[in-house]
PDB file of C-alpha atoms in Angstrom:
ATOM      1  CA  UNK A   1      -0.114   0.022   0.386  1.00  0.00           C
ATOM      2  CA  UNK A   2       1.556   3.375  -0.715  1.00  0.00           C
ATOM      3  CA  UNK A   3       1.614   6.937   0.835  1.00  0.00           C
ATOM      4  CA  UNK A   4      -2.497   8.214   0.045  1.00  0.00           C
ATOM      5  CA  UNK A   5      -2.299  12.229   0.055  1.00  0.00           C
ATOM      6  CA  UNK A   6      -5.920  13.757   0.603  1.00  0.00           C
ATOM      7  CA  UNK A   7      -7.263  17.381   0.254  1.00  0.00           C
ATOM      8  CA  UNK A   8      -9.553  18.123   2.626  1.00  0.00           C
ATOM      9  CA  UNK A   9     -12.027  20.657   2.002  1.00  0.00           C
ATOM     10  CA  UNK A  10     -14.545  22.928   3.352  1.00  0.00           C
ATOM     11  CA  UNK A  11     -16.810  25.756   2.588  1.00  0.00           C
ATOM     12  CA  UNK A  12     -18.622  28.251   4.213  1.00  0.00           C
ATOM     13  CA  UNK A  13     -21.214  30.167   2.219  1.00  0.00           C
ATOM     14  CA  UNK A  14     -24.388  31.664   2.566  1.00  0.00           C
ATOM     15  CA  UNK A  15     -27.986  32.740   1.374  1.00  0.00           C
ATOM     16  CA  UNK A  16     -28.180  35.645  -1.298  1.00  0.00           C
ATOM     17  CA  UNK A  17     -30.881  37.458  -1.000  1.00  0.00           C
ATOM     18  CA  UNK A  18     -31.180  39.036  -4.382  1.00  0.00           C
ATOM     19  CA  UNK A  19     -31.033  35.719  -5.753  1.00  0.00           C
ATOM     20  CA  UNK A  20     -33.029  34.662  -3.769  1.00  0.00           C
ATOM     21  CA  UNK A  21     -35.517  37.450  -3.985  1.00  0.00           C
ATOM     22  CA  UNK A  22     -35.506  37.668  -7.901  1.00  0.00           C
ATOM     23  CA  UNK A  23     -36.822  34.068  -8.023  1.00  0.00           C
ATOM     24  CA  UNK A  24     -39.963  35.133  -5.535  1.00  0.00           C
ATOM     25  CA  UNK A  25     -40.551  37.639  -8.362  1.00  0.00           C
ATOM     26  CA  UNK A  26     -41.031  34.953 -10.877  1.00  0.00           C
ATOM     27  CA  UNK A  27     -42.672  32.435  -8.404  1.00  0.00           C
ATOM     28  CA  UNK A  28     -44.301  34.019  -5.709  1.00  0.00           C
ATOM     29  CA  UNK A  29     -45.185  30.887  -3.829  1.00  0.00           C
ATOM     30  CA  UNK A  30     -41.795  29.493  -3.657  1.00  0.00           C
ATOM     31  CA  UNK A  31     -40.715  29.901  -0.063  1.00  0.00           C
ATOM     32  CA  UNK A  32     -37.727  27.343  -0.684  1.00  0.00           C
ATOM     33  CA  UNK A  33     -33.695  29.280  -0.426  1.00  0.00           C
ATOM     34  CA  UNK A  34     -32.281  26.319  -3.064  1.00  0.00           C
ATOM     35  CA  UNK A  35     -29.071  25.615  -3.696  1.00  0.00           C
ATOM     36  CA  UNK A  36     -28.664  28.167  -6.494  1.00  0.00           C
ATOM     37  CA  UNK A  37     -28.947  31.073  -4.282  1.00  0.00           C
ATOM     38  CA  UNK A  38     -25.727  30.336  -2.112  1.00  0.00           C
ATOM     39  CA  UNK A  39     -22.969  31.870  -2.510  1.00  0.00           C
ATOM     40  CA  UNK A  40     -19.292  31.171  -1.602  1.00  0.00           C
ATOM     41  CA  UNK A  41     -17.890  34.025   1.200  1.00  0.00           C
ATOM     42  CA  UNK A  42     -15.149  30.684   2.609  1.00  0.00           C
ATOM     43  CA  UNK A  43     -13.031  28.451   1.612  1.00  0.00           C
ATOM     44  CA  UNK A  44     -10.198  26.629   3.215  1.00  0.00           C
ATOM     45  CA  UNK A  45      -8.270  23.377   1.975  1.00  0.00           C
ATOM     46  CA  UNK A  46      -6.112  21.211   4.701  1.00  0.00           C
ATOM     47  CA  UNK A  47      -3.627  18.082   3.083  1.00  0.00           C
ATOM     48  CA  UNK A  48      -2.877  14.885   4.899  1.00  0.00           C
ATOM     49  CA  UNK A  49      -1.201  11.826   4.254  1.00  0.00           C
ATOM     50  CA  UNK A  50      -1.399   8.633   5.649  1.00  0.00           C
ATOM     51  CA  UNK A  51       2.048   5.611   4.683  1.00  0.00           C
ATOM     52  CA  UNK A  52       1.721   2.397   4.352  1.00  0.00           C
ATOM     53  CA  UNK A  53       2.677   1.773   7.545  1.00  0.00           C
ATOM     54  CA  UNK A  54      -0.326   4.269   9.510  1.00  0.00           C
ATOM     55  CA  UNK A  55       1.811   6.639   9.865  1.00  0.00           C
ATOM     56  CA  UNK A  56       0.744  10.344   9.399  1.00  0.00           C
ATOM     57  CA  UNK A  57       2.168  13.571   7.845  1.00  0.00           C
ATOM     58  CA  UNK A  58       0.814  17.345   7.410  1.00  0.00           C
ATOM     59  CA  UNK A  59       0.981  20.034   4.700  1.00  0.00           C
ATOM     60  CA  UNK A  60      -0.446  23.455   4.152  1.00  0.00           C
ATOM     61  CA  UNK A  61      -2.730  24.862   5.323  1.00  0.00           C
ATOM     62  CA  UNK A  62      -4.746  27.286   3.051  1.00  0.00           C
ATOM     63  CA  UNK A  63      -8.010  29.413   3.171  1.00  0.00           C
ATOM     64  CA  UNK A  64      -9.871  32.276   0.915  1.00  0.00           C
ATOM     65  CA  UNK A  65     -11.865  35.009   2.406  1.00  0.00           C
ATOM     66  CA  UNK A  66     -14.116  36.813   0.690  1.00  0.00           C
ATOM     67  CA  UNK A  67     -12.972  39.344   2.920  1.00  0.00           C
ATOM     68  CA  UNK A  68      -8.925  39.312   1.894  1.00  0.00           C
ATOM     69  CA  UNK A  69      -9.918  38.535  -1.921  1.00  0.00           C
ATOM     70  CA  UNK A  70     -12.851  40.793  -2.604  1.00  0.00           C
ATOM     71  CA  UNK A  71     -16.297  38.864  -3.839  1.00  0.00           C
ATOM     72  CA  UNK A  72     -17.233  35.263  -4.640  1.00  0.00           C
ATOM     73  CA  UNK A  73     -15.511  34.969  -7.577  1.00  0.00           C
ATOM     74  CA  UNK A  74     -11.927  35.613  -6.550  1.00  0.00           C
ATOM     75  CA  UNK A  75     -12.644  32.945  -3.568  1.00  0.00           C
ATOM     76  CA  UNK A  76     -13.426  30.909  -5.821  1.00  0.00           C
ATOM     77  CA  UNK A  77     -11.124  31.024  -8.697  1.00  0.00           C
ATOM     78  CA  UNK A  78      -8.258  31.121  -6.297  1.00  0.00           C
ATOM     79  CA  UNK A  79      -9.411  27.299  -4.430  1.00  0.00           C
ATOM     80  CA  UNK A  80      -9.504  26.018  -8.224  1.00  0.00           C
ATOM     81  CA  UNK A  81      -5.961  27.288  -8.994  1.00  0.00           C
ATOM     82  CA  UNK A  82      -5.445  26.107  -5.658  1.00  0.00           C
ATOM     83  CA  UNK A  83      -6.794  22.156  -6.533  1.00  0.00           C
ATOM     84  CA  UNK A  84      -5.680  22.688  -9.958  1.00  0.00           C
ATOM     85  CA  UNK A  85      -2.039  22.506  -8.884  1.00  0.00           C
ATOM     86  CA  UNK A  86      -2.229  19.845  -7.047  1.00  0.00           C
ATOM     87  CA  UNK A  87      -4.076  17.594  -9.641  1.00  0.00           C
ATOM     88  CA  UNK A  88      -3.382  14.286  -8.797  1.00  0.00           C
ATOM     89  CA  UNK A  89      -4.574  14.558  -5.527  1.00  0.00           C
ATOM     90  CA  UNK A  90      -7.741  13.423  -4.473  1.00  0.00           C
ATOM     91  CA  UNK A  91     -10.462  16.048  -2.912  1.00  0.00           C
ATOM     92  CA  UNK A  92     -11.655  15.133   0.828  1.00  0.00           C
ATOM     93  CA  UNK A  93     -15.113  17.150   1.498  1.00  0.00           C
ATOM     94  CA  UNK A  94     -18.212  16.014   4.131  1.00  0.00           C
ATOM     95  CA  UNK A  95     -21.794  16.502   2.273  1.00  0.00           C
ATOM     96  CA  UNK A  96     -19.569  17.624  -0.483  1.00  0.00           C
ATOM     97  CA  UNK A  97     -21.222  15.645  -3.619  1.00  0.00           C
ATOM     98  CA  UNK A  98     -24.955  17.193  -2.237  1.00  0.00           C
ATOM     99  CA  UNK A  99     -24.195  21.148  -1.274  1.00  0.00           C
ATOM    100  CA  UNK A 100     -20.109  21.935  -1.631  1.00  0.00           C
ATOM    101  CA  UNK A 101     -19.655  20.675  -5.254  1.00  0.00           C
ATOM    102  CA  UNK A 102     -23.108  22.190  -6.363  1.00  0.00           C
ATOM    103  CA  UNK A 103     -22.246  25.717  -5.813  1.00  0.00           C
ATOM    104  CA  UNK A 104     -18.477  25.391  -6.958  1.00  0.00           C
ATOM    105  CA  UNK A 105     -20.111  24.324  -9.909  1.00  0.00           C
ATOM    106  CA  UNK A 106     -23.253  27.628 -10.542  1.00  0.00           C
ATOM    107  CA  UNK A 107     -19.648  29.575  -9.240  1.00  0.00           C
ATOM    108  CA  UNK A 108     -17.716  28.509 -11.981  1.00  0.00           C
ATOM    109  CA  UNK A 109     -20.756  28.690 -14.486  1.00  0.00           C
ATOM    110  CA  UNK A 110     -21.680  32.284 -13.059  1.00  0.00           C
ATOM    111  CA  UNK A 111     -18.236  33.106 -13.052  1.00  0.00           C
ATOM    112  CA  UNK A 112     -16.357  31.776 -16.614  1.00  0.00           C
ATOM    113  CA  UNK A 113     -14.303  29.260 -14.411  1.00  0.00           C
ATOM    114  CA  UNK A 114     -12.684  26.249 -15.209  1.00  0.00           C
ATOM    115  CA  UNK A 115     -13.475  23.218 -12.393  1.00  0.00           C
ATOM    116  CA  UNK A 116     -10.402  21.677 -11.498  1.00  0.00           C
ATOM    117  CA  UNK A 117      -9.542  18.099 -12.325  1.00  0.00           C
ATOM    118  CA  UNK A 118     -10.858  16.873  -9.318  1.00  0.00           C
ATOM    119  CA  UNK A 119     -13.969  18.634  -9.685  1.00  0.00           C
ATOM    120  CA  UNK A 120     -14.593  17.761 -13.107  1.00  0.00           C
ATOM    121  CA  UNK A 121     -17.748  15.584 -14.094  1.00  0.00           C
ATOM    122  CA  UNK A 122     -16.065  12.788 -16.273  1.00  0.00           C
ATOM    123  CA  UNK A 123     -18.391  10.109 -17.142  1.00  0.00           C
ATOM    124  CA  UNK A 124     -17.016   6.543 -17.828  1.00  0.00           C
ATOM    125  CA  UNK A 125     -13.203   8.051 -16.092  1.00  0.00           C
ATOM    126  CA  UNK A 126     -10.583   4.920 -14.568  1.00  0.00           C
ATOM    127  CA  UNK A 127      -8.402   4.426 -11.346  1.00  0.00           C
ATOM    128  CA  UNK A 128      -8.997   6.678  -8.849  1.00  0.00           C
ATOM    129  CA  UNK A 129     -11.921   8.602  -7.447  1.00  0.00           C
ATOM    130  CA  UNK A 130     -10.596  12.195  -7.747  1.00  0.00           C
ATOM    131  CA  UNK A 131     -13.416  13.653  -5.374  1.00  0.00           C
ATOM    132  CA  UNK A 132     -14.090  11.630  -1.768  1.00  0.00           C
ATOM    133  CA  UNK A 133     -17.666  12.474  -0.018  1.00  0.00           C
ATOM    134  CA  UNK A 134     -16.444  10.648   3.283  1.00  0.00           C
ATOM    135  CA  UNK A 135     -20.948  11.079   4.114  1.00  0.00           C
ATOM    136  CA  UNK A 136     -21.079   8.920   1.050  1.00  0.00           C
ATOM    137  CA  UNK A 137     -18.598   6.088   2.800  1.00  0.00           C
ATOM    138  CA  UNK A 138     -20.038   6.563   5.526  1.00  0.00           C
ATOM    139  CA  UNK A 139     -23.772   6.401   4.016  1.00  0.00           C
ATOM    140  CA  UNK A 140     -22.972   3.017   2.117  1.00  0.00           C
ATOM    141  CA  UNK A 141     -25.736   1.675   0.472  1.00  0.00           C
ATOM    142  CA  UNK A 142     -28.379   3.048   3.774  1.00  0.00           C
ATOM    143  CA  UNK A 143     -30.764   5.680   3.441  1.00  0.00           C
ATOM    144  CA  UNK A 144     -29.771   7.609   7.048  1.00  0.00           C
ATOM    145  CA  UNK A 145     -27.126  10.431   6.613  1.00  0.00           C
ATOM    146  CA  UNK A 146     -24.848  11.284   9.516  1.00  0.00           C
ATOM    147  CA  UNK A 147     -23.802  15.405  10.038  1.00  0.00           C
ATOM    148  CA  UNK A 148     -20.351  15.786  10.549  1.00  0.00           C
ATOM    149  CA  UNK A 149     -20.843  16.805  13.885  1.00  0.00           C
ATOM    150  CA  UNK A 150     -22.270  14.071  15.064  1.00  0.00           C
ATOM    151  CA  UNK A 151     -19.334  11.584  13.676  1.00  0.00           C
ATOM    152  CA  UNK A 152     -17.390  13.607  15.135  1.00  0.00           C
ATOM    153  CA  UNK A 153     -19.245  13.554  19.141  1.00  0.00           C
ATOM    154  CA  UNK A 154     -19.163   9.830  18.243  1.00  0.00           C
ATOM    155  CA  UNK A 155     -15.622   9.869  17.715  1.00  0.00           C
ATOM    156  CA  UNK A 156     -14.975  11.156  21.458  1.00  0.00           C
ATOM    157  CA  UNK A 157     -14.315  14.931  20.024  1.00  0.00           C
ATOM    158  CA  UNK A 158     -14.678  17.218  22.774  1.00  0.00           C
ATOM    159  CA  UNK A 159     -17.544  19.373  22.082  1.00  0.00           C
ATOM    160  CA  UNK A 160     -16.488  22.861  22.430  1.00  0.00           C
ATOM    161  CA  UNK A 161     -14.818  22.386  19.197  1.00  0.00           C
ATOM    162  CA  UNK A 162     -17.724  20.738  17.097  1.00  0.00           C
ATOM    163  CA  UNK A 163     -20.242  23.713  18.984  1.00  0.00           C
ATOM    164  CA  UNK A 164     -19.744  26.671  16.355  1.00  0.00           C
ATOM    165  CA  UNK A 165     -20.661  24.082  13.470  1.00  0.00           C
ATOM    166  CA  UNK A 166     -23.801  23.951  13.052  1.00  0.00           C
ATOM    167  CA  UNK A 167     -24.412  27.737  11.924  1.00  0.00           C
ATOM    168  CA  UNK A 168     -21.910  29.661  10.599  1.00  0.00           C
ATOM    169  CA  UNK A 169     -23.550  34.336  10.099  1.00  0.00           C
ATOM    170  CA  UNK A 170     -22.047  36.401   6.978  1.00  0.00           C
ATOM    171  CA  UNK A 171     -19.494  38.411   8.581  1.00  0.00           C
ATOM    172  CA  UNK A 172     -20.107  42.668   8.740  1.00  0.00           C
ATOM    173  CA  UNK A 173     -16.797  43.064  10.913  1.00  0.00           C
ATOM    174  CA  UNK A 174     -12.742  42.300  10.358  1.00  0.00           C
ATOM    175  CA  UNK A 175     -12.743  40.452  13.236  1.00  0.00           C
ATOM    176  CA  UNK A 176     -15.962  38.335  12.779  1.00  0.00           C
ATOM    177  CA  UNK A 177     -13.689  37.482   9.298  1.00  0.00           C
ATOM    178  CA  UNK A 178     -11.262  36.603  10.987  1.00  0.00           C
ATOM    179  CA  UNK A 179     -13.617  33.689  13.199  1.00  0.00           C
ATOM    180  CA  UNK A 180     -14.654  32.618   9.896  1.00  0.00           C
ATOM    181  CA  UNK A 181     -11.211  31.753   9.225  1.00  0.00           C
ATOM    182  CA  UNK A 182     -10.659  29.734  12.053  1.00  0.00           C
ATOM    183  CA  UNK A 183     -13.698  28.614  11.588  1.00  0.00           C
ATOM    184  CA  UNK A 184     -13.544  27.060   8.091  1.00  0.00           C
ATOM    185  CA  UNK A 185      -9.696  25.829   8.409  1.00  0.00           C
ATOM    186  CA  UNK A 186     -11.142  23.798  11.157  1.00  0.00           C
ATOM    187  CA  UNK A 187     -13.434  22.285   9.649  1.00  0.00           C
ATOM    188  CA  UNK A 188     -11.151  20.945   7.119  1.00  0.00           C
ATOM    189  CA  UNK A 189      -8.838  19.361  10.399  1.00  0.00           C
ATOM    190  CA  UNK A 190     -12.248  17.804  12.195  1.00  0.00           C
ATOM    191  CA  UNK A 191     -13.094  16.780   8.313  1.00  0.00           C
ATOM    192  CA  UNK A 192      -9.452  15.150   8.361  1.00  0.00           C
ATOM    193  CA  UNK A 193     -10.058  13.463  11.851  1.00  0.00           C
ATOM    194  CA  UNK A 194     -13.138  11.634  10.376  1.00  0.00           C
ATOM    195  CA  UNK A 195     -10.755   9.967   7.701  1.00  0.00           C
ATOM    196  CA  UNK A 196      -8.942   8.811  10.108  1.00  0.00           C
ATOM    197  CA  UNK A 197     -11.283   7.554  11.959  1.00  0.00           C
ATOM    198  CA  UNK A 198     -12.461   5.766   8.549  1.00  0.00           C
ATOM    199  CA  UNK A 199      -9.593   4.105   7.715  1.00  0.00           C
ATOM    200  CA  UNK A 200      -8.834   2.788  10.504  1.00  0.00           C
ATOM    201  CA  UNK A 201     -12.526   0.839  10.430  1.00  0.00           C
ATOM    202  CA  UNK A 202     -12.068  -0.181   6.675  1.00  0.00           C
ATOM    203  CA  UNK A 203      -8.389  -2.323   8.313  1.00  0.00           C
ATOM    204  CA  UNK A 204      -5.558  -0.257   7.569  1.00  0.00           C
ATOM    205  CA  UNK A 205      -2.161  -1.271   8.565  1.00  0.00           C
ATOM    206  CA  UNK A 206      -0.817   0.089  10.875  1.00  0.00           C
ATOM    207  CA  UNK A 207      -3.285   3.262  11.897  1.00  0.00           C
ATOM    208  CA  UNK A 208      -3.309   4.192  15.197  1.00  0.00           C
ATOM    209  CA  UNK A 209      -6.523   6.750  15.996  1.00  0.00           C
ATOM    210  CA  UNK A 210      -4.917   8.631  18.615  1.00  0.00           C
ATOM    211  CA  UNK A 211      -1.907   8.957  17.532  1.00  0.00           C
ATOM    212  CA  UNK A 212      -3.008  10.316  14.265  1.00  0.00           C
ATOM    213  CA  UNK A 213      -5.303  12.124  15.564  1.00  0.00           C
ATOM    214  CA  UNK A 214      -2.311  14.372  17.265  1.00  0.00           C
ATOM    215  CA  UNK A 215      -0.382  14.266  14.080  1.00  0.00           C
ATOM    216  CA  UNK A 216      -2.930  16.445  12.789  1.00  0.00           C
ATOM    217  CA  UNK A 217      -3.555  18.618  15.486  1.00  0.00           C
ATOM    218  CA  UNK A 218       0.070  19.061  15.552  1.00  0.00           C
ATOM    219  CA  UNK A 219       1.209  19.505  11.733  1.00  0.00           C
ATOM    220  CA  UNK A 220      -2.465  22.363  12.020  1.00  0.00           C
ATOM    221  CA  UNK A 221      -0.763  24.254  15.115  1.00  0.00           C
ATOM    222  CA  UNK A 222       2.410  24.468  13.282  1.00  0.00           C
ATOM    223  CA  UNK A 223       0.742  26.766  10.731  1.00  0.00           C
ATOM    224  CA  UNK A 224      -1.400  28.148  12.526  1.00  0.00           C
ATOM    225  CA  UNK A 225      -0.585  29.055  15.933  1.00  0.00           C
ATOM    226  CA  UNK A 226      -2.134  32.055  16.181  1.00  0.00           C
ATOM    227  CA  UNK A 227      -5.706  30.090  15.427  1.00  0.00           C
ATOM    228  CA  UNK A 228      -8.366  30.853  17.830  1.00  0.00           C
ATOM    229  CA  UNK A 229      -8.986  27.462  19.859  1.00  0.00           C
ATOM    230  CA  UNK A 230      -5.564  26.609  20.013  1.00  0.00           C
ATOM    231  CA  UNK A 231      -6.110  25.926  24.274  1.00  0.00           C
ATOM    232  CA  UNK A 232      -8.648  23.736  23.363  1.00  0.00           C
ATOM    233  CA  UNK A 233      -7.066  22.083  20.491  1.00  0.00           C
ATOM    234  CA  UNK A 234      -3.773  21.491  22.460  1.00  0.00           C
ATOM    235  CA  UNK A 235      -5.688  20.611  25.170  1.00  0.00           C
ATOM    236  CA  UNK A 236      -7.103  17.512  23.038  1.00  0.00           C
ATOM    237  CA  UNK A 237      -3.624  16.795  22.420  1.00  0.00           C
ATOM    238  CA  UNK A 238      -2.828  16.550  25.414  1.00  0.00           C
ATOM    239  CA  UNK A 239      -5.728  14.061  26.434  1.00  0.00           C
ATOM    240  CA  UNK A 240      -5.186  11.464  23.398  1.00  0.00           C
ATOM    241  CA  UNK A 241      -1.440  11.661  24.764  1.00  0.00           C
ATOM    242  CA  UNK A 242      -2.271  10.486  27.881  1.00  0.00           C
ATOM    243  CA  UNK A 243      -4.095   8.055  26.604  1.00  0.00           C
ATOM    244  CA  UNK A 244      -1.400   6.864  24.565  1.00  0.00           C
ATOM    245  CA  UNK A 245       0.390   6.508  27.847  1.00  0.00           C
ATOM    246  CA  UNK A 246      -1.822   4.311  29.646  1.00  0.00           C
ATOM    247  CA  UNK A 247      -2.304   2.398  26.652  1.00  0.00           C
ATOM    248  CA  UNK A 248       1.737   1.309  27.171  1.00  0.00           C
ATOM    249  CA  UNK A 249       1.508   1.060  30.629  1.00  0.00           C
ATOM    250  CA  UNK A 250       1.761  -2.809  31.391  1.00  0.00           C
ATOM    251  CA  UNK A 251      -1.063  -3.932  33.750  1.00  0.00           C
TER     252      UNK A 251
END
């Protein structure tokens, strides 16, 4: 088994009220805020790898927000360029096939942007999948879907790291944009940790959850030492290390 590298991807979106109201003008009975009226306000990617012996390595943490780049078009263009430069590395999302990818495709259509190879529809394509949806992988042949928050709680991730996931409002001030950046970057780390749990369940040799999670958190914090949740992440890492030591103590 060779080393597998992934690009954990997460978006933060908002409802475009102008698009919504324009559609309502055509169809006054409609009160559904469909995917087509969502816009991307932030995006992040966290690169990580798992080798044949279960060792974890981390790469860049990259993120883009409207505050820094001006508008949706610029944010999406930066994300696409980043993915295109890593065309051989699959993108990992949670529920991306249902939400993130359709919004990115709509954004590419609206702004005349070419999709990166990982997101292009390729009927009949052979070889490794360029996009992996962990939510779909967990669902398998069943009918029930799990939220990432539920999966993370099941894995024992501290509630403080998950609490802010369900609701993210559109920022109005620079400090709020900084919070949003921290949020979308953290989601990528949490997605990577969830992927580790899935790989272990699939029988990946040598991979251990606590050691791998420590490696992911350590790599993330090296690149984001000023992240707002550094204390909570550091405490969780210590908790994991304590658990490893306890396992190593002979009984």
